[in-house]
Short mmCIF file of C-alpha atoms in Angstrom, two decimals:
data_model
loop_
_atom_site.label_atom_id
_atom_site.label_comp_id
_atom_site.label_asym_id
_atom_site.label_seq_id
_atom_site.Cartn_x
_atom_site.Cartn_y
_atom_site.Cartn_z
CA UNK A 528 0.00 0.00 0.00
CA UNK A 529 1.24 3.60 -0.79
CA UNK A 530 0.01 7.00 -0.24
CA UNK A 531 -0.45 9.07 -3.70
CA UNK A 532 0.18 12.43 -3.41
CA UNK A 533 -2.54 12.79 -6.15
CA UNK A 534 -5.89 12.73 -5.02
CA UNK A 535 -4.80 12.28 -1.29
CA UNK A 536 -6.18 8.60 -1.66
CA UNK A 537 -4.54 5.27 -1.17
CA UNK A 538 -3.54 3.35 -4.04
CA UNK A 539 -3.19 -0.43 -3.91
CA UNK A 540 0.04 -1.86 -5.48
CA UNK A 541 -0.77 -5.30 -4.60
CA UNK A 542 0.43 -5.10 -1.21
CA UNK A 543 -2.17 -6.40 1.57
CA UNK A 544 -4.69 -3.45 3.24
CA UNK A 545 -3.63 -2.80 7.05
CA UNK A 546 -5.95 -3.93 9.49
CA UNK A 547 -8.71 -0.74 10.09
CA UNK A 548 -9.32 -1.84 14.53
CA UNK A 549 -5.88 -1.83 16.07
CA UNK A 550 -6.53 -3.42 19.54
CA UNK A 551 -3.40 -1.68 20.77
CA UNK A 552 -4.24 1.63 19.76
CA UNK A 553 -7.80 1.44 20.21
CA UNK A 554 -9.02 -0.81 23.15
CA UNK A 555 -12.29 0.36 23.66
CA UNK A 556 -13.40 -1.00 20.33
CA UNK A 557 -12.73 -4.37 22.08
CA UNK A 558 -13.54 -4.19 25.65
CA UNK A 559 -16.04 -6.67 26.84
CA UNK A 560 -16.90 -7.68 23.41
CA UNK A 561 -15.99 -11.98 24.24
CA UNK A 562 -18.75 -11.76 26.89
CA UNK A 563 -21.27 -9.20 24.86
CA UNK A 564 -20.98 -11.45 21.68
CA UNK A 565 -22.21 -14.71 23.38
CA UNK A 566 -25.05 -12.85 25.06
CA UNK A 567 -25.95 -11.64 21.25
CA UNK A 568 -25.96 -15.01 19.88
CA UNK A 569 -28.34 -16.46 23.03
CA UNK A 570 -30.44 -13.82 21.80
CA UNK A 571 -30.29 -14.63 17.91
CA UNK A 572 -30.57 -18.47 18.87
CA UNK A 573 -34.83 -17.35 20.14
CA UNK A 574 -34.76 -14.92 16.85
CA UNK A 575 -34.49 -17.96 15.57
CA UNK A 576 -36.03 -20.72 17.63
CA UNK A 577 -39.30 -18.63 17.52
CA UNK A 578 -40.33 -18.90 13.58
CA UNK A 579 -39.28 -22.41 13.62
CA UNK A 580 -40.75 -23.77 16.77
CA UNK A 581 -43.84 -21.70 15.07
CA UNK A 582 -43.64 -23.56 11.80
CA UNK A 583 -43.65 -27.35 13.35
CA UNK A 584 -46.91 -26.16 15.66
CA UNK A 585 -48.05 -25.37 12.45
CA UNK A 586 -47.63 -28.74 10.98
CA UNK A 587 -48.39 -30.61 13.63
CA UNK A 588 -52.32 -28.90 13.76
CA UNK A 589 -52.21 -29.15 10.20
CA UNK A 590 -51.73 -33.12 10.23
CA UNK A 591 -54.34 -33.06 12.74
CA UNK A 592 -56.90 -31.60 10.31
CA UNK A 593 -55.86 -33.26 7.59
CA UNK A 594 -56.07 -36.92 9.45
CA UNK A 595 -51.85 -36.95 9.07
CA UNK A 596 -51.35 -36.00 5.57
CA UNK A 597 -50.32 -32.89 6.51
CA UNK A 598 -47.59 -34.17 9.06
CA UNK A 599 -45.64 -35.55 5.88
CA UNK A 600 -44.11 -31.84 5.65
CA UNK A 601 -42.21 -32.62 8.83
CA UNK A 602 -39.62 -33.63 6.46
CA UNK A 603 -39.31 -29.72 5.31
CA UNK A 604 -38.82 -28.50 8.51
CA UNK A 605 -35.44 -29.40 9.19
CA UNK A 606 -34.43 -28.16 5.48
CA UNK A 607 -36.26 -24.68 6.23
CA UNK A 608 -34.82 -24.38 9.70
CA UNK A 609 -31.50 -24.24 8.19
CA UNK A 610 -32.25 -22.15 5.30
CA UNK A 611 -34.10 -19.36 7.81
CA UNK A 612 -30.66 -19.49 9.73
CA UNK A 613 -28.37 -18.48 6.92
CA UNK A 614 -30.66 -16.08 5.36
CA UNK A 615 -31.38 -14.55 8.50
CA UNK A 616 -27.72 -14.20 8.98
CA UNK A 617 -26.94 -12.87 5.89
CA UNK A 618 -29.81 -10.01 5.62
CA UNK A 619 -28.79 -8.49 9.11
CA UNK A 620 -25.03 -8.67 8.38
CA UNK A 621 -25.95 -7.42 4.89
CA UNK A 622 -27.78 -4.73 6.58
CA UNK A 623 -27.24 -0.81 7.42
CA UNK A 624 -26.16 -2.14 10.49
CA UNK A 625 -23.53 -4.97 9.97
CA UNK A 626 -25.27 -6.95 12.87
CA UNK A 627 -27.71 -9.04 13.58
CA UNK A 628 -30.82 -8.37 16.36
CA UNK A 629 -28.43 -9.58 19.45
CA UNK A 630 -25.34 -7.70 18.17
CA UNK A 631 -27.30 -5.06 17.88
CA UNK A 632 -29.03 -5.30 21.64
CA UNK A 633 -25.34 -6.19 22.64
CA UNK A 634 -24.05 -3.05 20.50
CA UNK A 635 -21.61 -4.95 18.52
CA UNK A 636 -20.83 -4.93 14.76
CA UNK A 637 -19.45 -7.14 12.44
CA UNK A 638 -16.45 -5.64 10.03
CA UNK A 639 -14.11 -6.96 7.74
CA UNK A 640 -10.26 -6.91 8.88
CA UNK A 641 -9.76 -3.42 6.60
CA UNK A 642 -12.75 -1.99 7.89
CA UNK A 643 -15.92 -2.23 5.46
CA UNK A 644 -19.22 -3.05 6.57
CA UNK A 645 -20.49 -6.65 6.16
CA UNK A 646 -22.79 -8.00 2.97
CA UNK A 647 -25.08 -10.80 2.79
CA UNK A 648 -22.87 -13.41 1.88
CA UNK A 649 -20.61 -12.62 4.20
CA UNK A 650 -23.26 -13.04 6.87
CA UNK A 651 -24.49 -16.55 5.39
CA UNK A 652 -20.64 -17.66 5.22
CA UNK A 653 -19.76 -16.35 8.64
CA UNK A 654 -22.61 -18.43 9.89
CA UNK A 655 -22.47 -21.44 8.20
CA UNK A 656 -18.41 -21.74 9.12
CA UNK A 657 -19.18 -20.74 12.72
CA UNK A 658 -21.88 -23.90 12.93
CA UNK A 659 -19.19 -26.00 11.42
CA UNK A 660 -16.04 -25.06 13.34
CA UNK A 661 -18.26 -25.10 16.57
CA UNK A 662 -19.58 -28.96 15.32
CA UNK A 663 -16.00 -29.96 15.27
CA UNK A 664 -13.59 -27.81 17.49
CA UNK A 665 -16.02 -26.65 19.88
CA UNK A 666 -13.80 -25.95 22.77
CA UNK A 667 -11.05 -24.74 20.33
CA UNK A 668 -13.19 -21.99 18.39
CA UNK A 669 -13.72 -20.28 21.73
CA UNK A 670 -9.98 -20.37 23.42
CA UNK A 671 -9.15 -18.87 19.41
CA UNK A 672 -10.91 -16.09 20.92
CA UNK A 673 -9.37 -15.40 24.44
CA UNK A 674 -5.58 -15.31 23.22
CA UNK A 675 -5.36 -12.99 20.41
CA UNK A 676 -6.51 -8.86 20.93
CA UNK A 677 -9.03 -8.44 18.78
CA UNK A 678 -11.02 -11.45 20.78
CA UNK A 679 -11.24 -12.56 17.20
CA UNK A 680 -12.95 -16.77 17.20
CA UNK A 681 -11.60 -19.24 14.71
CA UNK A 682 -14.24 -18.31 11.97
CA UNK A 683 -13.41 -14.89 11.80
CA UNK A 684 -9.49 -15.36 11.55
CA UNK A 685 -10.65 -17.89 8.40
CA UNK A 686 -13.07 -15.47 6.89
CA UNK A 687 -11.33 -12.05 8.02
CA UNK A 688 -13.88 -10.15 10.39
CA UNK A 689 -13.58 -8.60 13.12
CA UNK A 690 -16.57 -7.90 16.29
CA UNK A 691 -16.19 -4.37 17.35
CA UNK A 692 -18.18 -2.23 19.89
CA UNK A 693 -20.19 0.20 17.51
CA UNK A 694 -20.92 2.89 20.18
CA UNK A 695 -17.28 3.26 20.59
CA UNK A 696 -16.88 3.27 16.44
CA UNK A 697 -19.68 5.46 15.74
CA UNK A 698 -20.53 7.49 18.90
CA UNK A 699 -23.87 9.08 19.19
CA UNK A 700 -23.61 12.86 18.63
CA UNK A 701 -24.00 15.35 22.30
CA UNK A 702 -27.31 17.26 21.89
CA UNK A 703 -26.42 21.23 21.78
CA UNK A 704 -26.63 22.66 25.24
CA UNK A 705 -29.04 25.58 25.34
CA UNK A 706 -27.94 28.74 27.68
#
């Protein structure tokens, strides 16, 4: 990376970007943000619960009143669980607000290593590694996250994000005093 003098903008040579959240230089962006992050994803885990547990109740009266036909869509439900997990990931990380609902209530936000805000497939890749790391390395993913600074887990260093504390990023604006 090199600074032009033209344009005042950086110009990539092929060199790597610098990482945009130094944890040395900027703690706060990372304080408490281990503990806040696995509150956040209790809180995504009813987000999503709630729809699904919803859609078997739904089945399960509708093979009632259907005399059990209707109970051969059980088979869908696993299928659809999944699906409603990794779009539901991706649209909130795609979102305005790089975060989904618990990050969000936790007032975290999800940023690649350089900085830019997250995009759907980003979201649907971050969660689909995390559920497979955590099936095989469970206790690993989590120490991953307790010896480096930027309390980065396993499927972040793979897919180059980083959890940051948004108020801290992006603080909210002091209302003008009047006299």
């Amino acid at each position: 990376m090199s600074y032009s003098d033209s344009g005042n903008a950086w110009r990539n040579d092929g060199g790597v970007q610098p990482h945009a959240y130094d944890p040395y230089l900027h703690p706060e962006l990372f304080r408490g943000v281990a503990t806040r992050r696995a509150f956040a994803f209790l809180i995504d885990m009813v987000v999503i619960s709630v729809p699904v547990i919803l859609g078997y109740i739904f089945i399960a009266l509708f093979g009632i009143v259907t005399l059990g036909i209707g109970w051969a869509l059980f088979w869908l439900a696993w299928p659809a669980s999944v699906v409603w997990a990794i779009v539901y990931y991706g649209a909130c990380v795609g979102g305005p607000s790089s975060a989904t609902i618990g990050m969000r209530l936790m007032d975290l936000e999800l940023r690649t290593w350089y900085g830019a805000p997250g995009y759907f497939v980003l979201g649907a890749t971050h969660a689909v590694l995390f559920w497979v790391t955590v099936s095989f390395l469970t206790p690993f993913v989590v120490l991953v996250g307790l010896f480096n600074g930027r309390r980065r887990l396993l499927h972040d260093v793979v897919l180059g994000t980083v959890v940051i504390n948004n108020s801290v990023r992006a603080p909210v604006p002091q209302a003008a005093g009047t006299y």
